[in-house]
Coordinates of C-alpha atoms and ligand atoms in Angstrom, one line a residue:
M1 CA 0.8 -10.1 -81.0
T2 CA 3.3 -7.4 -81.8
L3 CA 1.5 -6.4 -85.0
D4 CA -0.3 -3.2 -84.3
Q5 CA -1.4 -1.2 -87.4
R6 CA -4.5 0.4 -86.1
D7 CA -3.1 3.8 -86.9
E8 CA -4.0 3.5 -90.5
G9 CA -2.4 6.1 -92.8
K10 CA 0.8 6.3 -90.8
P11 CA 3.7 4.1 -91.9
P12 CA 3.9 1.3 -89.4
D13 CA 6.7 1.4 -86.9
R14 CA 8.9 -1.5 -88.2
R15 CA 10.4 -2.0 -84.8
R16 CA 7.0 -3.0 -83.4
L17 CA 7.0 -5.9 -85.9
I18 CA 10.0 -7.5 -84.3
P19 CA 8.9 -11.0 -83.1
R20 CA 9.1 -11.8 -79.4
T21 CA 11.9 -14.1 -78.2
D22 CA 9.7 -17.1 -77.2
H23 CA 8.1 -16.8 -80.7
V24 CA 11.5 -16.9 -82.4
L25 CA 12.6 -19.8 -80.3
E26 CA 9.8 -22.0 -81.7
D27 CA 11.7 -22.1 -85.0
D28 CA 12.7 -25.7 -85.6
R29 CA 16.2 -24.9 -86.4
L30 CA 16.7 -23.0 -83.2
A31 CA 14.9 -25.7 -81.2
A32 CA 17.5 -28.2 -82.6
A33 CA 20.3 -25.8 -81.9
R34 CA 19.1 -25.6 -78.2
V35 CA 19.8 -29.4 -77.9
R36 CA 23.3 -29.1 -79.4
L37 CA 24.5 -25.8 -78.0
G38 CA 22.3 -25.2 -74.9
P39 CA 19.6 -22.6 -74.3
D40 CA 21.9 -19.7 -73.4
A41 CA 23.9 -19.7 -76.7
V42 CA 20.6 -19.8 -78.7
R43 CA 19.0 -17.1 -76.7
R44 CA 22.0 -14.9 -77.1
A45 CA 21.9 -15.4 -80.9
V46 CA 18.2 -14.5 -80.9
H47 CA 18.7 -11.3 -78.8
A48 CA 21.5 -10.2 -81.1
A49 CA 19.3 -10.7 -84.2
Q50 CA 16.5 -8.8 -82.5
E51 CA 18.9 -6.0 -81.7
R52 CA 20.0 -5.8 -85.4
A53 CA 16.3 -5.6 -86.4
R54 CA 15.7 -2.9 -83.9
A55 CA 18.6 -0.9 -85.3
G56 CA 17.1 -1.4 -88.8
H57 CA 20.0 -3.5 -90.1
I58 CA 17.7 -6.4 -91.0
P59 CA 14.0 -6.6 -91.6
P60 CA 11.9 -7.9 -88.6
E61 CA 10.8 -11.0 -90.6
S62 CA 14.5 -12.1 -90.9
V63 CA 15.1 -12.3 -87.1
A64 CA 14.9 -16.1 -87.0
D65 CA 17.2 -16.5 -90.1
A66 CA 19.7 -14.1 -88.7
A67 CA 19.7 -15.9 -85.3
V68 CA 20.3 -19.2 -87.1
A69 CA 23.1 -17.6 -89.1
A70 CA 24.7 -16.2 -85.9
L71 CA 24.7 -19.5 -84.0
P72 CA 28.2 -20.6 -83.1
S73 CA 29.1 -23.7 -85.1
K74 CA 30.9 -25.2 -82.1
L75 CA 30.9 -25.0 -78.4
W76 CA 34.6 -24.4 -78.2
T77 CA 36.8 -21.6 -79.4
L78 CA 40.0 -23.3 -80.5
R79 CA 40.0 -23.7 -84.3
K80 CA 42.1 -25.4 -86.9
V81 CA 44.6 -23.0 -88.4
I82 CA 46.5 -23.4 -91.6
N83 CA 50.2 -22.7 -90.9
A84 CA 51.6 -21.1 -94.0
T85 CA 54.5 -19.4 -92.1
G86 CA 57.1 -22.0 -93.0
V87 CA 57.9 -22.4 -89.2
V88 CA 57.4 -26.1 -88.4
L89 CA 57.1 -25.8 -84.6
H90 CA 55.2 -22.6 -84.0
T91 CA 54.5 -22.2 -80.3
N92 CA 51.7 -19.7 -81.0
L93 CA 50.1 -22.3 -83.3
G94 CA 50.3 -25.2 -80.9
R95 CA 53.7 -26.6 -81.8
A96 CA 53.6 -30.1 -83.3
P97 CA 50.5 -31.1 -85.3
L98 CA 49.5 -34.6 -84.4
S99 CA 49.7 -37.5 -86.9
R100 CA 46.5 -39.2 -88.1
A101 CA 47.4 -42.2 -85.9
A102 CA 47.7 -39.9 -82.8
V103 CA 44.3 -38.3 -83.6
D104 CA 42.7 -41.7 -84.0
A105 CA 44.3 -42.8 -80.7
L106 CA 42.9 -39.7 -79.0
V107 CA 39.4 -40.6 -80.1
D108 CA 39.8 -44.2 -79.0
A109 CA 40.9 -43.1 -75.5
S110 CA 38.3 -40.4 -75.2
G111 CA 35.6 -42.5 -73.6
Y112 CA 36.2 -45.4 -71.1
T113 CA 39.5 -46.9 -71.9
D114 CA 41.9 -49.5 -70.5
V115 CA 44.5 -47.0 -69.5
E116 CA 45.0 -48.7 -66.1
F117 CA 43.2 -52.0 -66.6
D118 CA 44.3 -55.4 -67.7
A119 CA 41.4 -57.0 -69.5
L120 CA 43.1 -60.4 -69.4
T121 CA 43.2 -60.6 -65.6
G122 CA 40.4 -58.2 -64.9
E123 CA 42.6 -56.4 -62.5
R124 CA 44.4 -53.1 -62.4
G125 CA 47.1 -52.7 -65.0
R126 CA 50.1 -50.5 -65.2
R127 CA 49.1 -47.0 -66.3
G128 CA 50.3 -46.2 -69.8
A129 CA 52.3 -49.5 -70.1
G130 CA 52.0 -49.5 -73.9
M131 CA 53.2 -45.9 -74.2
L132 CA 56.3 -46.7 -72.1
E133 CA 57.1 -49.8 -74.1
A134 CA 56.9 -47.7 -77.3
L135 CA 59.1 -45.0 -75.8
L136 CA 61.8 -47.5 -74.7
S137 CA 61.7 -49.3 -78.0
R138 CA 62.5 -46.0 -79.7
V139 CA 65.3 -45.2 -77.3
P140 CA 67.1 -48.5 -76.6
D141 CA 69.9 -46.8 -74.7
A142 CA 67.4 -45.8 -71.9
E143 CA 67.0 -48.3 -69.1
D144 CA 63.7 -46.8 -68.1
G145 CA 61.5 -43.8 -68.8
H146 CA 58.7 -41.7 -67.3
V147 CA 56.4 -39.2 -68.9
V148 CA 55.0 -36.0 -67.4
N149 CA 53.1 -33.0 -68.7
N150 CA 55.8 -31.1 -70.4
G151 CA 59.5 -30.5 -70.7
A152 CA 59.6 -28.0 -67.9
A153 CA 57.8 -30.4 -65.6
A154 CA 60.3 -33.1 -66.4
L155 CA 63.1 -30.9 -65.3
A156 CA 61.3 -29.7 -62.2
L157 CA 60.6 -33.2 -61.2
A158 CA 64.2 -34.2 -61.6
V159 CA 65.3 -31.3 -59.4
A160 CA 62.6 -32.2 -56.8
A161 CA 63.8 -35.8 -56.8
F162 CA 67.6 -35.3 -56.7
A163 CA 68.4 -31.8 -55.8
S164 CA 65.8 -30.5 -53.3
G165 CA 67.8 -28.3 -51.0
R166 CA 71.0 -29.3 -52.8
E167 CA 73.0 -27.7 -55.5
V168 CA 72.4 -27.9 -59.2
V169 CA 75.7 -27.1 -61.0
I170 CA 75.0 -25.3 -64.2
S171 CA 77.2 -23.4 -66.7
R172 CA 76.4 -19.7 -67.1
G173 CA 76.5 -20.4 -70.9
E174 CA 73.5 -22.7 -70.4
M175 CA 71.2 -20.5 -68.3
V176 CA 68.6 -20.1 -71.0
E177 CA 65.2 -18.5 -71.3
I178 CA 62.9 -21.0 -73.0
G179 CA 60.1 -18.6 -74.0
D180 CA 57.4 -16.3 -72.7
G181 CA 59.8 -15.1 -70.0
F182 CA 60.4 -18.6 -68.5
R183 CA 64.0 -19.3 -67.5
I184 CA 65.6 -22.6 -66.7
P185 CA 67.6 -21.3 -63.7
E186 CA 64.4 -19.9 -62.1
L187 CA 62.6 -23.2 -62.8
V188 CA 65.4 -25.1 -61.0
A189 CA 65.2 -22.7 -58.0
A190 CA 61.4 -22.9 -57.9
A191 CA 61.6 -26.7 -57.8
G192 CA 63.8 -26.4 -54.7
G193 CA 67.3 -26.6 -56.2
R194 CA 70.1 -24.2 -55.3
L195 CA 71.9 -22.9 -58.3
K196 CA 75.6 -23.3 -58.4
E197 CA 76.6 -21.2 -61.4
I198 CA 79.9 -21.9 -63.0
G199 CA 82.0 -20.6 -65.9
T200 CA 81.2 -17.6 -68.0
T201 CA 78.6 -16.9 -70.7
N202 CA 80.9 -17.9 -73.5
R203 CA 83.3 -20.4 -71.9
T204 CA 83.0 -23.1 -69.3
H205 CA 85.6 -25.8 -68.7
I206 CA 85.6 -29.2 -67.1
S207 CA 87.8 -27.8 -64.3
D208 CA 84.9 -25.4 -63.5
Y209 CA 82.6 -28.3 -62.9
A210 CA 85.3 -30.3 -61.0
Q211 CA 85.8 -27.4 -58.6
A212 CA 82.1 -26.8 -58.0
I213 CA 81.2 -30.4 -57.2
G214 CA 81.1 -31.4 -53.5
G215 CA 79.0 -32.7 -50.7
A216 CA 76.1 -30.3 -51.4
T217 CA 75.8 -31.3 -55.1
G218 CA 72.5 -32.7 -56.2
F219 CA 73.5 -33.1 -59.8
V220 CA 75.2 -31.4 -62.7
L221 CA 72.7 -30.0 -65.2
K222 CA 73.6 -29.8 -68.9
V223 CA 71.1 -27.7 -70.8
H224 CA 71.0 -27.8 -74.6
T225 CA 71.0 -24.1 -75.7
S226 CA 68.2 -25.0 -78.0
N227 CA 67.0 -21.6 -79.2
F228 CA 70.2 -19.7 -79.9
R229 CA 73.8 -20.1 -81.0
V230 CA 76.9 -18.7 -79.5
E231 CA 79.7 -18.2 -81.9
G232 CA 83.3 -17.2 -81.7
F233 CA 85.5 -17.7 -78.6
T234 CA 83.3 -20.3 -76.9
A235 CA 83.7 -23.5 -75.0
S236 CA 81.3 -25.8 -73.3
V237 CA 81.8 -29.2 -71.8
P238 CA 80.2 -32.1 -73.7
I239 CA 78.3 -34.9 -72.0
N240 CA 81.0 -37.5 -72.4
E241 CA 83.4 -35.3 -70.3
L242 CA 80.8 -34.5 -67.7
A243 CA 80.2 -38.3 -67.5
G244 CA 83.7 -38.7 -66.2
L245 CA 82.9 -36.6 -63.1
D246 CA 81.8 -38.5 -60.0
V247 CA 78.3 -37.0 -60.0
T248 CA 74.8 -37.5 -61.5
V249 CA 74.5 -35.8 -64.8
V250 CA 71.0 -34.6 -65.8
A251 CA 70.7 -33.3 -69.4
D252 CA 67.8 -31.1 -70.6
I253 CA 67.8 -31.6 -74.3
G254 CA 64.6 -29.7 -75.0
S255 CA 63.8 -30.8 -78.6
G256 CA 62.8 -34.4 -78.0
L257 CA 64.7 -35.7 -81.0
L258 CA 65.1 -39.4 -80.1
A259 CA 67.7 -40.4 -82.7
H260 CA 70.1 -38.4 -84.9
D261 CA 68.5 -36.7 -87.9
P262 CA 71.1 -35.8 -90.6
L263 CA 69.0 -32.9 -91.7
L264 CA 69.5 -31.4 -88.2
P265 CA 73.2 -31.8 -87.8
S266 CA 73.6 -29.7 -84.7
E267 CA 70.6 -30.9 -82.9
P268 CA 71.4 -33.5 -80.2
D269 CA 69.3 -36.5 -79.7
V270 CA 68.3 -38.4 -76.5
G271 CA 70.0 -41.7 -77.6
S272 CA 73.4 -40.1 -78.3
W273 CA 73.4 -38.2 -75.0
L274 CA 72.6 -41.3 -73.1
R275 CA 75.3 -43.2 -74.9
D276 CA 77.7 -40.3 -74.1
G277 CA 77.0 -40.9 -70.5
A278 CA 74.1 -38.7 -69.3
D279 CA 72.3 -40.4 -66.4
L280 CA 69.0 -38.8 -67.1
V281 CA 67.8 -36.9 -70.1
T282 CA 64.7 -34.7 -70.1
A283 CA 62.8 -33.6 -73.3
S284 CA 59.6 -32.2 -74.7
G285 CA 57.0 -34.3 -76.5
D286 CA 55.7 -31.7 -78.8
K287 CA 58.8 -30.4 -80.4
L288 CA 60.9 -32.5 -82.8
L289 CA 59.3 -35.7 -81.5
G290 CA 56.1 -34.4 -83.1
G291 CA 53.7 -35.6 -80.5
P292 CA 51.3 -34.1 -77.9
Q293 CA 52.6 -31.8 -75.1
A294 CA 54.5 -34.0 -72.8
G295 CA 57.8 -34.2 -70.9
L296 CA 60.1 -37.2 -71.1
L297 CA 62.5 -38.5 -68.6
L298 CA 64.8 -41.2 -69.9
G299 CA 67.9 -42.9 -68.4
K300 CA 69.1 -45.0 -65.6
H301 CA 66.6 -47.3 -64.0
H302 CA 67.2 -46.3 -60.4
L303 CA 66.8 -42.6 -61.2
V304 CA 63.7 -43.0 -63.2
H305 CA 62.3 -45.2 -60.4
K306 CA 62.9 -42.5 -57.9
V307 CA 61.3 -39.8 -60.1
R308 CA 58.2 -42.0 -60.7
R309 CA 57.7 -42.5 -56.9
H310 CA 58.2 -38.8 -56.1
P311 CA 54.9 -37.2 -54.7
L312 CA 55.1 -34.5 -57.3
A313 CA 55.0 -37.1 -60.1
R314 CA 51.3 -37.4 -59.4
A315 CA 50.8 -33.7 -59.8
M316 CA 52.5 -33.8 -63.2
R317 CA 50.9 -37.0 -64.4
V318 CA 49.7 -37.2 -68.0
D319 CA 46.1 -37.9 -68.8
K320 CA 44.8 -40.8 -70.9
L321 CA 44.6 -38.5 -74.0
T322 CA 48.3 -37.7 -73.9
I323 CA 49.2 -41.3 -73.2
A324 CA 47.2 -42.4 -76.3
A325 CA 48.5 -39.7 -78.6
L326 CA 52.1 -40.2 -77.5
E327 CA 52.1 -43.9 -78.0
A328 CA 50.6 -43.6 -81.5
T329 CA 53.2 -40.9 -82.3
L330 CA 56.0 -43.1 -81.1
R331 CA 54.8 -46.1 -83.1
A332 CA 53.9 -44.3 -86.3
P333 CA 56.6 -44.4 -89.1
S334 CA 56.7 -40.6 -89.3
S335 CA 55.0 -37.5 -87.9
P336 CA 53.8 -34.3 -89.6
T337 CA 56.7 -32.5 -87.9
R338 CA 59.3 -34.9 -89.4
D339 CA 57.5 -34.8 -92.8
A340 CA 57.5 -31.0 -92.8
I341 CA 61.2 -30.8 -92.0
H342 CA 61.9 -33.5 -94.7
A343 CA 59.4 -32.1 -97.3
S344 CA 60.6 -32.7 -100.8
D345 CA 61.7 -29.6 -102.5
E346 CA 60.3 -30.8 -105.8
L347 CA 56.9 -31.5 -104.4
L348 CA 56.8 -28.2 -102.7
Q349 CA 57.7 -26.4 -105.9
E350 CA 55.1 -28.4 -107.9
R351 CA 52.4 -27.5 -105.3
A352 CA 53.4 -23.8 -105.3
S353 CA 53.2 -23.7 -109.1
T354 CA 49.9 -25.4 -109.3
L355 CA 48.5 -23.2 -106.5
A356 CA 49.8 -20.0 -108.1
D357 CA 48.4 -21.0 -111.5
T358 CA 45.0 -21.6 -109.9
L359 CA 45.0 -18.3 -108.2
V360 CA 46.2 -16.4 -111.3
A361 CA 43.3 -18.0 -113.2
R362 CA 41.0 -16.3 -110.6
G363 CA 42.6 -13.0 -111.2
V364 CA 45.0 -12.9 -108.3
D365 CA 48.5 -11.5 -108.7
A366 CA 50.2 -14.8 -107.5
A367 CA 53.5 -16.4 -108.2
P368 CA 55.5 -19.4 -106.9
I369 CA 58.7 -18.3 -105.1
P370 CA 61.5 -20.0 -103.2
S371 CA 61.0 -19.6 -99.4
T372 CA 63.1 -20.3 -96.4
G373 CA 61.4 -22.1 -93.6
R374 CA 62.6 -22.8 -90.0
V375 CA 62.2 -25.5 -87.5
G376 CA 61.1 -23.1 -84.8
G377 CA 59.8 -23.9 -81.3
G378 CA 63.2 -23.4 -79.9
S379 CA 64.8 -26.1 -82.0
A380 CA 67.6 -26.0 -84.5
P381 CA 68.2 -22.3 -84.3
G382 CA 69.7 -20.7 -87.4
L383 CA 68.9 -23.7 -89.6
A384 CA 67.4 -22.7 -92.9
L385 CA 64.9 -25.1 -94.6
G386 CA 64.8 -24.3 -98.3
G387 CA 61.3 -24.7 -99.7
W388 CA 58.6 -23.0 -101.8
A389 CA 55.8 -20.6 -101.3
V390 CA 53.1 -18.7 -103.2
Q391 CA 53.3 -15.0 -103.0
V392 CA 50.1 -13.0 -103.1
P393 CA 49.2 -9.3 -102.5
E394 CA 49.7 -8.2 -98.9
Q395 CA 46.0 -7.0 -98.8
L396 CA 45.0 -10.6 -98.6
A397 CA 46.8 -11.1 -95.2
T398 CA 43.9 -9.9 -93.1
P399 CA 41.0 -11.6 -94.8
L400 CA 43.0 -14.9 -94.9
R401 CA 44.0 -14.6 -91.3
T402 CA 40.4 -13.7 -90.1
G403 CA 38.7 -16.4 -92.3
D404 CA 37.7 -19.9 -91.2
P405 CA 40.1 -21.7 -91.0
P406 CA 42.5 -18.8 -90.5
I407 CA 45.4 -19.0 -92.9
I408 CA 48.6 -17.5 -91.4
G409 CA 51.4 -16.5 -93.7
R410 CA 54.4 -14.2 -93.5
I411 CA 54.5 -10.6 -94.8
E412 CA 57.9 -9.8 -96.4
K413 CA 58.7 -6.8 -98.5
G414 CA 55.1 -5.8 -99.1
V415 CA 53.8 -9.2 -100.2
L416 CA 52.1 -12.1 -98.4
I417 CA 54.2 -15.3 -98.5
L418 CA 52.2 -18.5 -98.1
D419 CA 54.9 -21.1 -97.4
L420 CA 53.6 -24.6 -98.2
R421 CA 56.0 -26.7 -96.1
C422 CA 53.6 -27.0 -93.1
V423 CA 50.4 -26.9 -95.2
D424 CA 48.8 -30.3 -95.6
A425 CA 48.5 -30.8 -99.4
D426 CA 44.7 -31.3 -99.0
D427 CA 44.6 -27.7 -97.6
D428 CA 45.9 -26.1 -100.8
R429 CA 42.2 -26.2 -101.9
E430 CA 41.3 -24.3 -98.7
I431 CA 43.7 -21.6 -99.6
V432 CA 42.1 -21.2 -103.0
R433 CA 38.6 -21.2 -101.4
A434 CA 39.7 -18.6 -98.8
V435 CA 41.2 -16.3 -101.5
E436 CA 38.0 -16.6 -103.5
T437 CA 36.0 -15.6 -100.4
A438 CA 38.3 -12.7 -99.8
L439 CA 37.9 -11.5 -103.4
S440 CA 34.2 -11.8 -103.4
S441 CA 33.7 -9.9 -100.2
R442 CA 36.2 -7.3 -101.6
A443 CA 34.1 -7.1 -104.8
S444 CA 30.9 -6.7 -102.9
S445 CA 32.4 -4.0 -100.7
D446 CA 33.3 -2.3 -104.0
S447 CA 37.0 -1.7 -103.3
P448 CA 39.5 -2.1 -106.1
A449 CA 40.2 -5.6 -107.2
C450 CA 43.3 -7.2 -105.9
T451 CA 45.3 -7.7 -109.1
Ligands
PLP501 C1 61.4 -26.2 -74.9 C2 62.5 -26.4 -73.8 C3 62.1 -26.7 -72.5 C4 60.6 -26.6 -72.1 O1 59.9 -27.6 -72.6 P1 58.3 -27.5 -72.6 O2 57.8 -28.8 -73.1 O3 58.0 -26.3 -73.4 O4 57.9 -27.3 -71.2 C5 63.1 -26.9 -71.6 N1 64.4 -26.9 -71.9 C6 64.8 -26.7 -73.2 C7 66.2 -26.8 -73.5 C8 63.8 -26.5 -74.2 O5 64.2 -26.3 -75.4

């Protein structure tokens, strides 16, 4: 017993009323949580609640309730985020969101699955055969294909397979940094290739390539300058001219666009580059393709075969979850990435008006406004995607960002812009709910209303 009130007359020391841990743990709700979350997480929640009671923040009899309220709802820390930035492929927000089909495929593959098993014969099957078939049917110009963990791995594997200890000829205008300080030339060098830089930052000609090619050449590397544009006095050599050189041409296209998209006029696609004469094209799975993180290698059969048999291919092998999600992405008629880029202006405007009206009715200073989105993720630099957003007071930015799910907008000229391009229409309700929550906690903390 912790109850000790023999000193009648004196006010009882409330802290002595705090229930003991083993006593609190007998609570049915906490016992159930121990099964779901494990004993440590529950114990931590109880200790935290006891601490709050000791500090006088909650009454001792509320310890069990407070511990239940403090339990984590999940064992993992990654959460769904509502992307109201208007940037379709936001690297900080996980790049491409998966389609419903890809999510269902992930779930199917999450247990035992026939990833490398042929149920018809009862024998070993080719790993990811369905995914590869889906990939090749989307890129008929590729003789063969292989999938690794990401775009960088695809390029590294190509270097290891065809240019280990040999020269990789690359234009100085294409020596790009892809993000977070990672640079293509350093990747090539780390994979064992020797860089043979040619041309200048703004201009490289076919004669520069011709002069550089020799007995030590592994391949010519063409890199799509995916995240910036050079304007003015510039020249680079297109694939169809490089294809005329007597050398293997590997092309890092980055974005993973498989076929031309008229909305992205300057964005090259794998099919076109192969038709233009690239021998091998590397690309990402989670940029414009709209799938899981993956790296694609597509092109000539003999090159893909060599890549596939390289020892490092095993170190970069994709798991069953990627295989499942990528195949579903490839077979689905569209992807959330494509849908967001192609979102109808009218529908966005309609949603923005409805959402703004709903918020105004709750006393928020909200209005629909035109908003310019971007593709992002190092794709289609400079391309403006005209769309619609709801503007709300800037003070809502922090409560919305720190809510659950976090809602991430853009702050511009003292207001918070919630761009609806990448927000699932079903999540418009979540935005209303989050604003209501922000307003009610504001009201209870007695600060001025937001309108
Ligand atoms: C994004 C990108 C990469 C890296 O691909 P990841 O899938 O992020 O590893 C490489 N090259 C180019 C041109 C890119 O745009």
